[in-house]
Amino acid sequence: MKRVLVTGADGSIGRAAVIGLQKSGYDVTGLSLRYDHTSTADRPLAGDARSAKDVTAALDGVDAVLHLAAIPHPSLGTPEEVFENNVAATFNVLAQAGQQGIDRVVIASSINAFGVPMNVNEVQPAYYPLDEEVEADIADAYSLSKSVDEQSARMAWRRWGTNVIALRFPLVKTREELFKFAAMAERDPSVMAREGWAYLDLRDGVRAIIAALESPAGGAHVVGLAADDILIDRQTDELLREYAPTVPLRRPVTGRGSLVDTTRARELLGFRPQYSIHDEDQVVSAVTT
Ligand SMILES: NC(=O)c1ccc[n+]([C@@H]2O[C@H](COP(=O)([O-])OP(=O)(O)OC[C@H]3O[C@@H](n4cnc5c(N)ncnc54)[C@H](O)[C@@H]3O)[C@@H](O)[C@H]2O)c1
């Protein structure tokens, strides 16, 4: 694997992934609807991930694909726009890659793929810690698009033998941005309760992406990700008693322990997060640099 196509290369995860891949020795082709930032990709292409022509051109000389292009929140378009863009882009990228015999694709799914966090109704997760099998209860176009993307990944494996890993990202931000989200969530913990106050430092997001691209795992897999702790500086069991008292807890969680089960990420990808928002050393360096 030498050259990776990154779709959504101008996005917040995309820009960091392009740099991370280059630091790991890969050549990178970027594809994005437009570029509002200067891309470090050595082949940055403007194009639509829904277009067979644009994706075919972008796949020239490519050995593996990282598909991030999406409208990343239901509020950023009408339900029709969000669903159509995300599902059509993922299917098209998988179809073009599959038909060209590219056998390794990593796609961005979301912790929202099971639908509960963004659900407009008063629903709760079936249990904590959240794992990849937790029952879906979907009431918005974005969550549905991510759930369908995971099905498209399974189809691509069956139809073209493409090995696909769908990473269920939680909130993925730089350390500085995470502090802002944490302050907001601390003011009102109910806003992130249904996603278990989960987060992932952007640097760990990029490490997980590279682990998935380099994984020898065959087949199509959904993999949940999160930092080892929660975003809020409070004890997890205390938050659960307050904000999710009726949700069964399948195993005890101590301290600020995470409410996402990341066993599969460890076992399939050998991935463990390195960064915590609560790590004092990092707080010091973030403040002084
Ligand atoms: N950042 C997070 O917290 C988070 C959490 C869960 C999942 N995700 C997923 O990760 C991926 C990347 O998220 P992000 O935060 O970097 O989003 P972002 O909005 O910063 O980047 C997305 C990029 O994709 C591009 N794009 C959208 N539709 C396209 C299309 N049809 N063709 C080509 N380019 C297109 C946009 O122009 C943008 O540059 C998305 O799939 C998102 O749903 C992100």
Short mmCIF file of C-alpha atoms and ligand atoms in Angstrom, two decimals:
data_model
loop_
_atom_site.label_atom_id
_atom_site.label_comp_id
_atom_site.label_asym_id
_atom_site.label_seq_id
_atom_site.Cartn_x
_atom_site.Cartn_y
_atom_site.Cartn_z
CA MET A 1 0.00 0.00 0.00
CA LYS A 2 1.63 3.19 -1.20
CA ARG A 3 -1.01 5.71 -2.25
CA VAL A 4 -4.20 6.42 -0.31
CA LEU A 5 -7.23 8.34 -1.61
CA VAL A 6 -8.76 10.48 1.13
CA THR A 7 -12.27 11.75 0.36
CA GLY A 8 -13.40 14.75 2.39
CA ALA A 9 -9.71 15.70 2.43
CA ASP A 10 -10.52 19.36 3.20
CA GLY A 11 -12.57 18.49 6.31
CA SER A 12 -11.39 18.62 9.90
CA ILE A 13 -10.60 14.91 10.16
CA GLY A 14 -9.53 14.78 6.50
CA ARG A 15 -6.82 17.43 6.81
CA ALA A 16 -5.33 15.73 9.88
CA ALA A 17 -5.56 12.31 8.22
CA VAL A 18 -3.76 13.52 5.09
CA ILE A 19 -0.87 14.84 7.22
CA GLY A 20 -0.81 11.70 9.39
CA LEU A 21 -0.72 9.43 6.36
CA GLN A 22 2.09 11.45 4.81
CA LYS A 23 4.08 11.26 8.06
CA SER A 24 3.60 7.48 7.91
CA GLY A 25 5.14 7.40 4.44
CA TYR A 26 2.06 7.31 2.18
CA ASP A 27 1.40 9.38 -0.91
CA VAL A 28 -2.04 10.95 -0.73
CA THR A 29 -4.63 11.84 -3.32
CA GLY A 30 -7.31 14.12 -1.89
CA LEU A 31 -10.88 14.49 -3.09
CA SER A 32 -13.20 17.18 -1.79
CA LEU A 33 -16.09 19.20 -3.18
CA ARG A 34 -13.91 22.27 -2.68
CA TYR A 35 -10.83 23.36 -0.72
CA ASP A 36 -11.20 26.13 1.85
CA HIS A 37 -7.76 25.23 3.27
CA THR A 38 -4.45 24.58 1.60
CA SER A 39 -4.15 20.84 1.16
CA THR A 40 -0.89 19.02 1.85
CA ALA A 41 -2.04 16.13 -0.37
CA ASP A 42 0.36 15.74 -3.31
CA ARG A 43 -2.65 15.24 -5.58
CA PRO A 44 -5.55 17.39 -4.30
CA LEU A 45 -8.57 17.03 -6.58
CA ALA A 46 -11.82 18.96 -6.46
CA GLY A 47 -14.73 16.66 -7.20
CA ASP A 48 -17.86 14.99 -5.97
CA ALA A 49 -17.66 11.63 -4.21
CA ARG A 50 -21.10 10.86 -5.69
CA SER A 51 -19.74 11.09 -9.23
CA ALA A 52 -18.46 7.86 -10.82
CA LYS A 53 -16.29 9.96 -13.17
CA ASP A 54 -14.69 12.03 -10.39
CA VAL A 55 -14.01 9.03 -8.16
CA THR A 56 -12.64 6.92 -11.02
CA ALA A 57 -10.19 9.72 -11.88
CA ALA A 58 -9.23 10.10 -8.21
CA LEU A 59 -8.56 6.36 -7.87
CA ASP A 60 -5.78 6.45 -10.46
CA GLY A 61 -2.72 4.75 -8.93
CA VAL A 62 -4.44 4.34 -5.56
CA ASP A 63 -3.94 1.27 -3.34
CA ALA A 64 -6.41 2.01 -0.50
CA VAL A 65 -9.21 4.46 0.26
CA LEU A 66 -10.15 6.50 3.31
CA HIS A 67 -13.70 7.75 2.75
CA LEU A 68 -14.61 10.67 5.00
CA ALA A 69 -16.68 12.87 2.64
CA ALA A 70 -20.10 13.51 4.15
CA ILE A 71 -22.44 16.15 5.51
CA PRO A 72 -21.49 15.50 9.15
CA HIS A 73 -24.62 16.65 10.98
CA PRO A 74 -28.39 16.55 10.29
CA SER A 75 -28.63 20.31 10.83
CA LEU A 76 -26.31 21.02 7.85
CA GLY A 77 -28.86 20.22 5.14
CA THR A 78 -32.40 19.07 4.59
CA PRO A 79 -33.00 15.41 5.49
CA GLU A 80 -33.11 14.65 1.76
CA GLU A 81 -29.76 16.40 1.12
CA VAL A 82 -27.99 14.78 4.08
CA PHE A 83 -29.23 11.27 3.33
CA GLU A 84 -28.69 11.47 -0.43
CA ASN A 85 -25.21 13.00 -0.24
CA ASN A 86 -23.87 10.65 2.40
CA VAL A 87 -25.35 7.39 1.18
CA ALA A 88 -24.72 8.04 -2.52
CA ALA A 89 -21.11 9.13 -1.87
CA THR A 90 -20.30 6.07 0.23
CA PHE A 91 -21.92 3.66 -2.20
CA ASN A 92 -20.20 5.24 -5.18
CA VAL A 93 -16.75 5.24 -3.54
CA LEU A 94 -17.17 1.58 -2.53
CA ALA A 95 -18.48 0.62 -5.98
CA GLN A 96 -15.68 2.32 -7.92
CA ALA A 97 -13.01 0.96 -5.55
CA GLY A 98 -14.55 -2.53 -5.68
CA GLN A 99 -14.75 -2.57 -9.46
CA GLN A 100 -11.11 -1.46 -9.71
CA GLY A 101 -10.05 -4.26 -7.38
CA ILE A 102 -8.92 -1.97 -4.55
CA ASP A 103 -9.35 -4.27 -1.60
CA ARG A 104 -8.93 -1.98 1.42
CA VAL A 105 -11.38 0.81 2.24
CA VAL A 106 -11.91 2.57 5.56
CA ILE A 107 -15.11 4.60 5.91
CA ALA A 108 -16.26 7.08 8.53
CA SER A 109 -19.31 5.85 10.37
CA SER A 110 -20.43 7.46 13.62
CA ILE A 111 -21.47 6.77 17.17
CA ASN A 112 -24.80 8.06 15.83
CA ALA A 113 -25.25 5.04 13.55
CA PHE A 114 -27.53 3.47 16.18
CA GLY A 115 -29.72 6.56 16.12
CA VAL A 116 -30.29 7.16 19.83
CA PRO A 117 -28.02 10.18 20.46
CA MET A 118 -29.74 12.43 17.88
CA ASN A 119 -33.19 10.92 18.28
CA VAL A 120 -35.91 13.59 18.59
CA ASN A 121 -37.86 11.29 20.90
CA GLU A 122 -37.10 10.56 24.56
CA VAL A 123 -35.32 7.26 23.87
CA GLN A 124 -32.35 5.80 25.73
CA PRO A 125 -29.61 3.34 24.72
CA ALA A 126 -30.57 -0.28 25.38
CA TYR A 127 -27.49 -0.55 27.63
CA TYR A 128 -24.08 0.82 28.46
CA PRO A 129 -21.25 0.48 27.60
CA LEU A 130 -22.29 1.03 23.99
CA ASP A 131 -20.96 -1.60 21.61
CA GLU A 132 -21.34 -2.26 17.89
CA GLU A 133 -24.38 -4.51 18.45
CA VAL A 134 -26.52 -2.08 20.45
CA GLU A 135 -30.06 -1.90 19.06
CA ALA A 136 -30.76 0.90 16.57
CA ASP A 137 -33.55 3.44 17.08
CA ILE A 138 -33.14 5.99 14.28
CA ALA A 139 -35.17 9.16 13.74
CA ASP A 140 -32.89 11.43 11.68
CA ALA A 141 -31.36 11.36 8.20
CA TYR A 142 -27.72 11.64 9.32
CA SER A 143 -27.83 8.65 11.68
CA LEU A 144 -29.72 6.66 9.04
CA SER A 145 -27.10 7.54 6.42
CA LYS A 146 -24.34 6.16 8.66
CA SER A 147 -26.31 3.00 9.36
CA VAL A 148 -26.89 2.49 5.61
CA ASP A 149 -23.17 3.17 4.95
CA GLU A 150 -22.35 0.24 7.24
CA GLN A 151 -24.71 -1.95 5.17
CA SER A 152 -23.08 -0.69 1.97
CA ALA A 153 -19.73 -1.77 3.42
CA ARG A 154 -21.07 -5.30 3.97
CA MET A 155 -22.45 -5.35 0.44
CA ALA A 156 -19.08 -4.28 -1.01
CA TRP A 157 -17.38 -7.13 0.82
CA ARG A 158 -19.88 -9.69 -0.49
CA ARG A 159 -20.03 -8.30 -4.05
CA TRP A 160 -16.43 -7.22 -4.74
CA GLY A 161 -14.49 -8.84 -1.89
CA THR A 162 -13.49 -5.37 -0.63
CA ASN A 163 -12.17 -5.36 2.93
CA VAL A 164 -13.98 -2.49 4.62
CA ILE A 165 -13.67 -1.10 8.12
CA ALA A 166 -16.37 1.36 9.21
CA LEU A 167 -15.06 3.41 12.11
CA ARG A 168 -17.79 4.61 14.48
CA PHE A 169 -16.25 7.93 15.46
CA PRO A 170 -17.59 9.70 18.55
CA LEU A 171 -16.97 13.46 18.88
CA VAL A 172 -13.51 13.82 17.25
CA LYS A 173 -11.82 17.16 17.80
CA THR A 174 -8.48 18.76 18.54
CA ARG A 175 -7.59 19.01 22.21
CA GLU A 176 -8.36 22.74 22.22
CA GLU A 177 -11.81 22.17 20.68
CA LEU A 178 -12.50 19.34 23.11
CA PHE A 179 -12.08 21.72 26.05
CA LYS A 180 -14.87 23.87 24.61
CA PHE A 181 -17.19 20.89 24.14
CA ALA A 182 -16.33 19.68 27.65
CA ALA A 183 -17.24 23.06 29.15
CA MET A 184 -20.57 22.95 27.34
CA ALA A 185 -21.27 19.36 28.40
CA GLU A 186 -20.32 20.14 31.99
CA ARG A 187 -22.86 22.97 32.06
CA ASP A 188 -25.58 20.56 30.87
CA PRO A 189 -24.50 16.88 30.92
CA SER A 190 -27.86 15.79 29.48
CA VAL A 191 -26.80 16.99 25.99
CA MET A 192 -24.24 14.20 25.58
CA ALA A 193 -25.75 11.57 27.88
CA ARG A 194 -27.12 9.37 25.09
CA GLU A 195 -23.69 9.12 23.46
CA GLY A 196 -22.12 8.30 26.83
CA TRP A 197 -20.12 11.57 26.93
CA ALA A 198 -17.78 9.89 24.45
CA TYR A 199 -14.98 11.67 22.60
CA LEU A 200 -11.71 10.97 20.80
CA ASP A 201 -8.72 13.27 20.47
CA LEU A 202 -8.15 14.02 16.76
CA ARG A 203 -4.62 12.58 17.04
CA ASP A 204 -6.11 9.28 18.19
CA GLY A 205 -8.67 9.52 15.40
CA VAL A 206 -5.83 9.63 12.87
CA ARG A 207 -4.00 6.77 14.65
CA ALA A 208 -7.19 4.68 14.46
CA ILE A 209 -7.57 5.46 10.74
CA ILE A 210 -4.01 4.36 10.00
CA ALA A 211 -4.45 1.22 12.12
CA ALA A 212 -7.60 0.40 10.13
CA LEU A 213 -5.92 1.03 6.77
CA GLU A 214 -2.99 -1.18 7.76
CA SER A 215 -5.09 -3.90 9.39
CA PRO A 216 -4.86 -7.30 7.70
CA ALA A 217 -8.47 -8.02 8.78
CA GLY A 218 -10.58 -9.44 5.96
CA GLY A 219 -14.32 -8.82 5.56
CA ALA A 220 -16.49 -5.87 6.51
CA HIS A 221 -16.37 -4.69 10.10
CA VAL A 222 -17.94 -1.96 12.19
CA VAL A 223 -15.58 -0.73 14.90
CA GLY A 224 -16.54 1.52 17.83
CA LEU A 225 -14.01 4.08 19.02
CA ALA A 226 -13.63 6.38 22.02
CA ALA A 227 -11.06 7.68 24.46
CA ASP A 228 -10.63 5.58 27.59
CA ASP A 229 -12.52 8.14 29.65
CA ILE A 230 -15.51 10.47 29.32
CA LEU A 231 -15.37 14.10 28.25
CA ILE A 232 -16.73 15.50 31.52
CA ASP A 233 -14.61 15.77 34.64
CA ARG A 234 -17.01 13.72 36.78
CA GLN A 235 -17.38 10.12 37.91
CA THR A 236 -19.16 8.11 35.22
CA ASP A 237 -21.38 6.12 37.61
CA GLU A 238 -22.53 9.33 39.28
CA LEU A 239 -23.50 10.81 35.88
CA LEU A 240 -25.35 7.64 34.96
CA ARG A 241 -27.34 7.70 38.20
CA GLU A 242 -28.36 11.27 37.39
CA TYR A 243 -28.90 11.18 33.60
CA ALA A 244 -29.57 7.53 32.67
CA PRO A 245 -30.84 5.82 35.82
CA THR A 246 -32.95 3.27 33.93
CA VAL A 247 -30.32 2.16 31.38
CA PRO A 248 -28.76 -1.20 32.30
CA LEU A 249 -25.00 -1.08 32.93
CA ARG A 250 -23.53 -4.35 31.66
CA ARG A 251 -20.26 -4.08 33.51
CA PRO A 252 -19.04 -1.80 36.26
CA VAL A 253 -17.34 1.42 35.14
CA THR A 254 -14.90 3.04 37.54
CA GLY A 255 -13.68 6.63 37.80
CA ARG A 256 -14.19 8.59 34.60
CA GLY A 257 -14.27 5.30 32.64
CA SER A 258 -15.61 5.34 29.07
CA LEU A 259 -19.11 4.15 28.20
CA VAL A 260 -18.03 2.81 24.80
CA ASP A 261 -16.82 -0.78 24.59
CA THR A 262 -13.66 -0.64 22.46
CA THR A 263 -12.79 -4.33 22.63
CA ARG A 264 -13.15 -4.75 18.87
CA ALA A 265 -10.84 -1.80 18.12
CA ARG A 266 -8.20 -3.41 20.34
CA GLU A 267 -8.63 -6.93 19.02
CA LEU A 268 -9.17 -6.25 15.32
CA LEU A 269 -7.02 -3.14 14.81
CA GLY A 270 -4.63 -3.34 17.75
CA PHE A 271 -5.78 0.22 18.49
CA ARG A 272 -5.75 1.79 21.94
CA PRO A 273 -6.27 5.52 22.46
CA GLN A 274 -3.27 7.43 23.78
CA TYR A 275 -4.77 10.81 24.60
CA SER A 276 -7.06 11.96 27.38
CA ILE A 277 -8.50 15.41 27.94
CA HIS A 278 -7.96 14.77 31.67
CA ASP A 279 -4.26 14.03 31.40
CA GLU A 280 -2.60 16.69 33.55
CA ASP A 281 0.69 16.72 31.59
CA GLN A 282 -1.19 17.45 28.41
CA VAL A 283 -3.29 20.12 30.09
CA VAL A 284 -0.07 21.83 31.18
CA SER A 285 1.50 21.62 27.73
CA ALA A 286 -1.69 22.76 26.01
CA VAL A 287 -1.83 25.80 28.26
CA THR A 288 1.84 26.71 27.94
CA THR A 289 2.27 26.20 24.19
N1 LIG B 1 -15.75 15.14 13.54
C1 LIG B 1 -16.56 14.37 14.25
O1 LIG B 1 -16.74 14.61 15.46
C2 LIG B 1 -17.24 13.17 13.62
C3 LIG B 1 -17.94 12.28 14.46
C4 LIG B 1 -18.55 11.16 13.89
C5 LIG B 1 -18.43 10.94 12.53
N2 LIG B 1 -17.76 11.82 11.73
C6 LIG B 1 -17.68 11.55 10.29
O2 LIG B 1 -16.33 11.70 9.88
C7 LIG B 1 -16.30 12.23 8.55
C8 LIG B 1 -15.45 13.50 8.51
O3 LIG B 1 -16.04 14.43 9.41
P1 LIG B 1 -15.46 15.90 9.59
O4 LIG B 1 -15.77 16.31 10.96
O5 LIG B 1 -14.06 15.96 9.09
O6 LIG B 1 -16.45 16.70 8.61
P2 LIG B 1 -16.13 18.01 7.74
O7 LIG B 1 -17.45 18.63 7.41
O8 LIG B 1 -15.11 18.85 8.41
O9 LIG B 1 -15.49 17.40 6.41
C9 LIG B 1 -16.25 16.74 5.45
C10 LIG B 1 -15.66 17.08 4.08
O10 LIG B 1 -16.35 16.31 3.10
C11 LIG B 1 -16.60 17.14 1.97
N3 LIG B 1 -17.74 16.58 1.25
C12 LIG B 1 -19.02 16.46 1.66
N4 LIG B 1 -19.75 15.86 0.71
C13 LIG B 1 -18.92 15.59 -0.33
C14 LIG B 1 -19.08 14.99 -1.60
N5 LIG B 1 -20.27 14.55 -2.02
N6 LIG B 1 -17.99 14.87 -2.39
C15 LIG B 1 -16.77 15.32 -2.01
N7 LIG B 1 -16.56 15.91 -0.82
C16 LIG B 1 -17.63 16.04 0.02
C17 LIG B 1 -16.86 18.52 2.55
O11 LIG B 1 -16.66 19.53 1.57
C18 LIG B 1 -15.83 18.55 3.68
O12 LIG B 1 -14.57 19.00 3.20
C19 LIG B 1 -17.74 12.43 8.13
O13 LIG B 1 -18.15 11.28 7.41
C20 LIG B 1 -18.49 12.51 9.45
O14 LIG B 1 -19.83 12.12 9.32
C21 LIG B 1 -17.15 12.94 12.25
#
